[in-house]
């Protein structure tokens, strides 16, 4: 039986824990994950008994990012169909899924252990608060595929870290460790392990639950509303740029090359999950 890409568990104190299994190795984000993410957030948003949401990855990793194998199949289909609107339409649908996290009326806490790369980093940038273990790593490697990060990271991350740090991440695609992520403000606090992360989320939920739910939502709407027009413009610009400058054929070739470069011979040990945008 296939493992669902997301699992939702709500405790008696009103903390909703969403665990990402994704569609492939390393909790890769593809397939039904994107549609399920929107549906789960809609469900969570409607339930008055839920006071806050925690988003984490299954196992010892948050997520390697976009499932390139899944997306490569979609790009090949787009090539065959010769649909000029594919890139733009597809990018906007994925943007909406990430925005469902930011739009949730409940406070959303990202609990990050291990790798958090590409689309996964854009996903946690849509959360309100980020806690990480000391072994967490972060990267935004979309430039290596010849595309601009287009799921909201370039719009939301400037509210968390300064332009110099963000441009370095986006231009180089390099990976930073948890200590630097905390130093530059990408994460709020560091914890010893996954158990400590979950304990911190439960403590925060207990603190937040002392305040009226409508106040938590009002704080979110007020903070986000100030930047909403610029944010929406930035999302549209990134989608247009990639659909104009990175067609399905070029992107498919770049993804195939990246997958090939991370594949070991069959008689070698199992390859580490491909870090993907």
Coordinates of C-alpha atoms in Angstrom, one line a residue:
X1 CA 0.0 0.0 0.0
X2 CA 1.4 3.4 -0.9
X3 CA 2.2 5.9 1.8
X4 CA 0.1 9.0 1.6
X5 CA 2.2 12.1 0.8
X6 CA 0.9 13.9 4.0
X7 CA -0.3 12.7 7.4
X8 CA -2.4 14.8 9.7
X9 CA -2.6 14.2 13.4
X10 CA -4.3 16.5 15.9
X11 CA -3.6 16.2 19.6
X12 CA -6.0 17.1 22.5
X13 CA -4.4 20.5 23.0
X14 CA -5.2 21.5 19.4
X15 CA -1.8 21.2 17.7
X16 CA -2.2 19.8 14.2
X17 CA 1.0 18.0 13.1
X18 CA 1.3 17.6 9.4
X19 CA 4.0 15.1 8.4
X20 CA 5.4 15.2 4.9
X21 CA 6.3 11.8 3.2
X22 CA 6.0 13.2 -0.3
X23 CA 6.1 11.3 -3.5
X24 CA 9.6 9.9 -3.5
X25 CA 12.9 9.3 -1.6
X26 CA 13.8 12.1 0.8
X27 CA 10.2 13.2 1.2
X28 CA 10.4 14.7 -2.4
X29 CA 7.5 17.0 -3.2
X30 CA 5.6 15.8 -6.2
X31 CA 2.4 14.1 -7.4
X32 CA -0.5 14.2 -5.0
X33 CA 1.5 16.1 -2.4
X34 CA 0.7 19.5 -3.9
X35 CA -3.1 18.9 -4.1
X36 CA -3.2 17.2 -0.7
X37 CA -1.4 20.1 0.9
X38 CA -4.1 22.6 -0.2
X39 CA -6.8 20.2 1.0
X40 CA -5.2 19.5 4.4
X41 CA -4.7 23.2 5.0
X42 CA -8.4 23.9 4.1
X43 CA -9.5 21.3 6.6
X44 CA -7.2 22.6 9.3
X45 CA -8.4 26.2 8.7
X46 CA -12.0 25.2 9.2
X47 CA -11.6 23.4 12.5
X48 CA -12.0 25.6 15.6
X49 CA -10.5 23.0 17.8
X50 CA -7.1 23.4 16.1
X51 CA -5.1 26.4 17.5
X52 CA -1.8 26.0 15.6
X53 CA -0.2 23.8 12.9
X54 CA 3.3 22.2 12.9
X55 CA 4.8 21.1 9.5
X56 CA 7.6 18.5 9.5
X57 CA 9.1 15.8 7.4
X58 CA 9.0 12.0 7.9
X59 CA 12.1 10.3 9.2
X60 CA 15.4 12.1 9.5
X61 CA 14.9 14.7 6.8
X62 CA 12.5 17.5 6.1
X63 CA 12.5 17.4 2.3
X64 CA 14.9 17.3 -0.6
X65 CA 12.6 19.6 -2.5
X66 CA 10.7 19.1 -5.8
X67 CA 10.4 15.5 -7.0
X68 CA 12.4 15.9 -10.2
X69 CA 11.4 12.5 -11.5
X70 CA 7.7 13.4 -11.2
X71 CA 8.2 16.8 -12.7
X72 CA 10.3 15.5 -15.6
X73 CA 7.4 13.3 -16.7
X74 CA 5.1 16.3 -16.7
X75 CA 7.6 18.3 -18.8
X76 CA 7.9 15.5 -21.3
X77 CA 4.1 15.5 -21.7
X78 CA 4.2 19.3 -22.1
X79 CA 6.8 18.9 -24.9
X80 CA 4.6 16.4 -26.7
X81 CA 1.5 18.5 -26.4
X82 CA 3.4 21.7 -27.4
X83 CA 1.2 23.6 -25.0
X84 CA 2.8 27.1 -24.7
X85 CA 0.8 27.8 -21.5
X86 CA 2.0 24.7 -19.6
X87 CA 4.9 26.4 -17.6
X88 CA 2.9 29.4 -16.6
X89 CA -0.2 27.4 -15.6
X90 CA 1.8 24.8 -13.7
X91 CA 3.9 27.3 -11.8
X92 CA 0.8 29.2 -10.6
X93 CA -0.9 25.9 -9.4
X94 CA 2.2 25.1 -7.3
X95 CA 2.4 28.7 -6.0
X96 CA -1.2 28.4 -4.8
X97 CA -0.4 25.2 -2.9
X98 CA 2.5 27.0 -1.0
X99 CA 0.4 30.0 -0.5
X100 CA -2.2 27.8 1.3
X101 CA 0.3 27.5 4.1
X102 CA 0.8 31.3 4.4
X103 CA -3.0 31.9 4.1
X104 CA -3.9 29.4 6.9
X105 CA -5.5 31.5 9.7
X106 CA -3.7 29.5 12.4
X107 CA 0.0 30.0 13.3
X108 CA 2.1 27.6 11.3
X109 CA 5.4 26.3 12.7
X110 CA 8.0 24.5 10.5
X111 CA 9.9 21.8 12.4
X112 CA 13.0 21.2 10.3
X113 CA 15.4 18.3 10.8
X114 CA 17.9 17.4 8.2
X115 CA 17.8 18.6 4.6
X116 CA 15.5 21.4 3.5
X117 CA 16.2 22.2 -0.1
X118 CA 14.7 24.2 -3.0
X119 CA 10.9 24.0 -3.0
X120 CA 11.0 22.7 0.6
X121 CA 12.8 25.9 1.7
X122 CA 10.2 28.0 -0.2
X123 CA 7.5 26.0 1.7
X124 CA 9.0 26.7 5.1
X125 CA 9.4 30.4 4.2
X126 CA 5.5 30.4 4.0
X127 CA 5.3 29.3 7.7
X128 CA 5.1 31.8 10.5
X129 CA 7.8 30.4 12.7
X130 CA 10.8 28.0 11.9
X131 CA 12.4 25.7 14.5
X132 CA 15.3 23.5 13.4
X133 CA 17.7 20.9 14.8
X134 CA 21.4 21.5 14.7
X135 CA 21.8 19.0 11.8
X136 CA 19.4 20.9 9.5
X137 CA 20.7 22.3 6.2
X138 CA 19.2 24.8 3.8
X139 CA 19.7 25.5 0.1
X140 CA 18.0 27.2 -2.8
X141 CA 19.6 25.6 -5.9
X142 CA 17.1 26.5 -8.6
X143 CA 19.8 28.4 -10.5
X144 CA 21.6 25.1 -11.2
X145 CA 18.6 24.1 -13.2
X146 CA 18.5 27.3 -15.1
X147 CA 15.4 28.6 -13.5
X148 CA 14.4 31.3 -11.0
X149 CA 12.9 30.1 -7.7
X150 CA 9.2 30.7 -8.3
X151 CA 7.2 29.2 -5.5
X152 CA 7.4 32.3 -3.2
X153 CA 10.8 32.0 -1.6
X154 CA 12.2 35.1 -3.3
X155 CA 9.2 37.0 -2.1
X156 CA 8.9 35.7 1.5
X157 CA 12.6 35.2 2.4
X158 CA 13.4 38.9 2.2
X159 CA 11.1 39.3 5.2
X160 CA 13.3 36.9 7.2
X161 CA 16.9 37.5 6.1
X162 CA 18.7 40.4 4.5
X163 CA 19.2 40.8 0.8
X164 CA 22.9 40.0 0.9
X165 CA 22.3 36.6 2.4
X166 CA 19.3 35.8 0.2
X167 CA 21.1 36.8 -3.0
X168 CA 24.1 34.7 -2.0
X169 CA 21.8 31.7 -1.5
X170 CA 19.9 32.2 -4.8
X171 CA 22.9 33.1 -6.9
X172 CA 25.2 30.3 -5.8
X173 CA 22.7 27.5 -4.7
X174 CA 25.1 26.7 -1.9
X175 CA 24.0 24.9 1.2
X176 CA 24.2 26.5 4.6
X177 CA 24.1 24.8 8.0
X178 CA 21.7 25.3 10.9
X179 CA 24.1 27.5 12.8
X180 CA 24.3 30.0 10.0
X181 CA 20.6 29.8 9.3
X182 CA 19.9 30.8 12.9
X183 CA 22.6 33.5 12.8
X184 CA 21.0 35.2 9.7
X185 CA 17.4 34.9 11.0
X186 CA 16.2 32.1 8.7
X187 CA 15.2 30.0 11.8
X188 CA 13.9 31.2 15.1
X189 CA 15.7 28.7 17.4
X190 CA 17.8 25.5 17.3
X191 CA 17.0 22.3 19.2
X192 CA 18.9 19.1 19.9
X193 CA 16.7 16.6 18.0
X194 CA 13.3 15.9 16.6
X195 CA 11.8 15.1 20.0
X196 CA 12.9 18.6 21.3
X197 CA 11.4 20.2 18.1
X198 CA 8.0 18.6 18.8
X199 CA 8.2 19.6 22.5
X200 CA 8.9 23.2 21.5
X201 CA 5.9 23.2 19.1
X202 CA 3.7 21.9 21.9
X203 CA 4.9 24.5 24.3
X204 CA 4.3 27.2 21.8
X205 CA 0.8 25.9 21.0
X206 CA 0.0 26.0 24.7
X207 CA 1.1 29.6 24.8
X208 CA -0.8 30.6 21.7
X209 CA -3.9 28.9 22.9
X210 CA -4.2 31.4 25.7
X211 CA -5.1 34.1 23.2
X212 CA -8.3 34.3 21.2
X213 CA -8.1 32.6 17.8
X214 CA -9.4 35.6 16.0
X215 CA -6.5 37.7 17.4
X216 CA -4.0 35.2 16.0
X217 CA -5.6 35.4 12.6
X218 CA -5.8 39.2 12.8
X219 CA -2.1 39.4 13.5
X220 CA -1.3 37.2 10.5
X221 CA -3.6 39.1 8.2
X222 CA -2.3 42.5 9.3
X223 CA 1.4 41.5 9.0
X224 CA 0.8 39.8 5.6
X225 CA -1.5 42.5 4.2
X226 CA 1.2 45.1 4.2
X227 CA 3.3 43.1 1.7
X228 CA 0.5 41.3 -0.3
X229 CA 0.5 43.4 -3.5
X230 CA 4.3 43.2 -3.8
X231 CA 4.2 39.5 -3.0
X232 CA 1.6 38.7 -5.7
X233 CA 3.5 40.9 -8.3
X234 CA 6.7 39.0 -7.5
X235 CA 5.0 35.6 -7.9
X236 CA 3.6 36.6 -11.3
X237 CA 7.0 38.0 -12.4
X238 CA 8.8 34.8 -11.5
X239 CA 6.2 32.6 -13.3
X240 CA 6.4 34.8 -16.4
X241 CA 10.2 34.8 -16.4
X242 CA 10.5 31.1 -16.2
X243 CA 7.8 30.4 -18.8
X244 CA 9.5 32.9 -21.1
X245 CA 13.2 31.9 -20.5
X246 CA 13.0 28.3 -19.5
X247 CA 10.8 26.2 -21.7
X248 CA 9.8 22.6 -21.0
X249 CA 12.5 21.2 -23.2
X250 CA 15.4 23.1 -21.6
X251 CA 14.2 22.5 -18.1
X252 CA 13.6 18.8 -18.8
X253 CA 17.2 18.5 -20.1
X254 CA 18.6 20.3 -17.0
X255 CA 16.5 18.0 -14.6
X256 CA 17.6 14.9 -16.4
X257 CA 21.2 15.9 -16.2
X258 CA 20.9 16.7 -12.5
X259 CA 19.2 13.3 -11.8
X260 CA 21.9 11.5 -13.8
X261 CA 24.7 13.3 -11.9
X262 CA 23.3 12.0 -8.6
X263 CA 22.7 8.4 -9.7
X264 CA 25.3 5.8 -8.7
X265 CA 26.0 2.5 -10.4
X266 CA 23.6 -0.3 -9.4
X267 CA 26.2 -2.2 -7.4
X268 CA 27.1 0.7 -5.3
X269 CA 25.3 1.8 -2.0
X270 CA 22.0 3.4 -2.4
X271 CA 22.4 7.0 -3.5
X272 CA 21.6 9.9 -1.2
X273 CA 18.3 11.6 -2.1
X274 CA 18.8 14.1 -4.9
X275 CA 18.8 17.7 -3.5
X276 CA 16.2 19.3 -5.7
X277 CA 14.6 22.7 -6.2

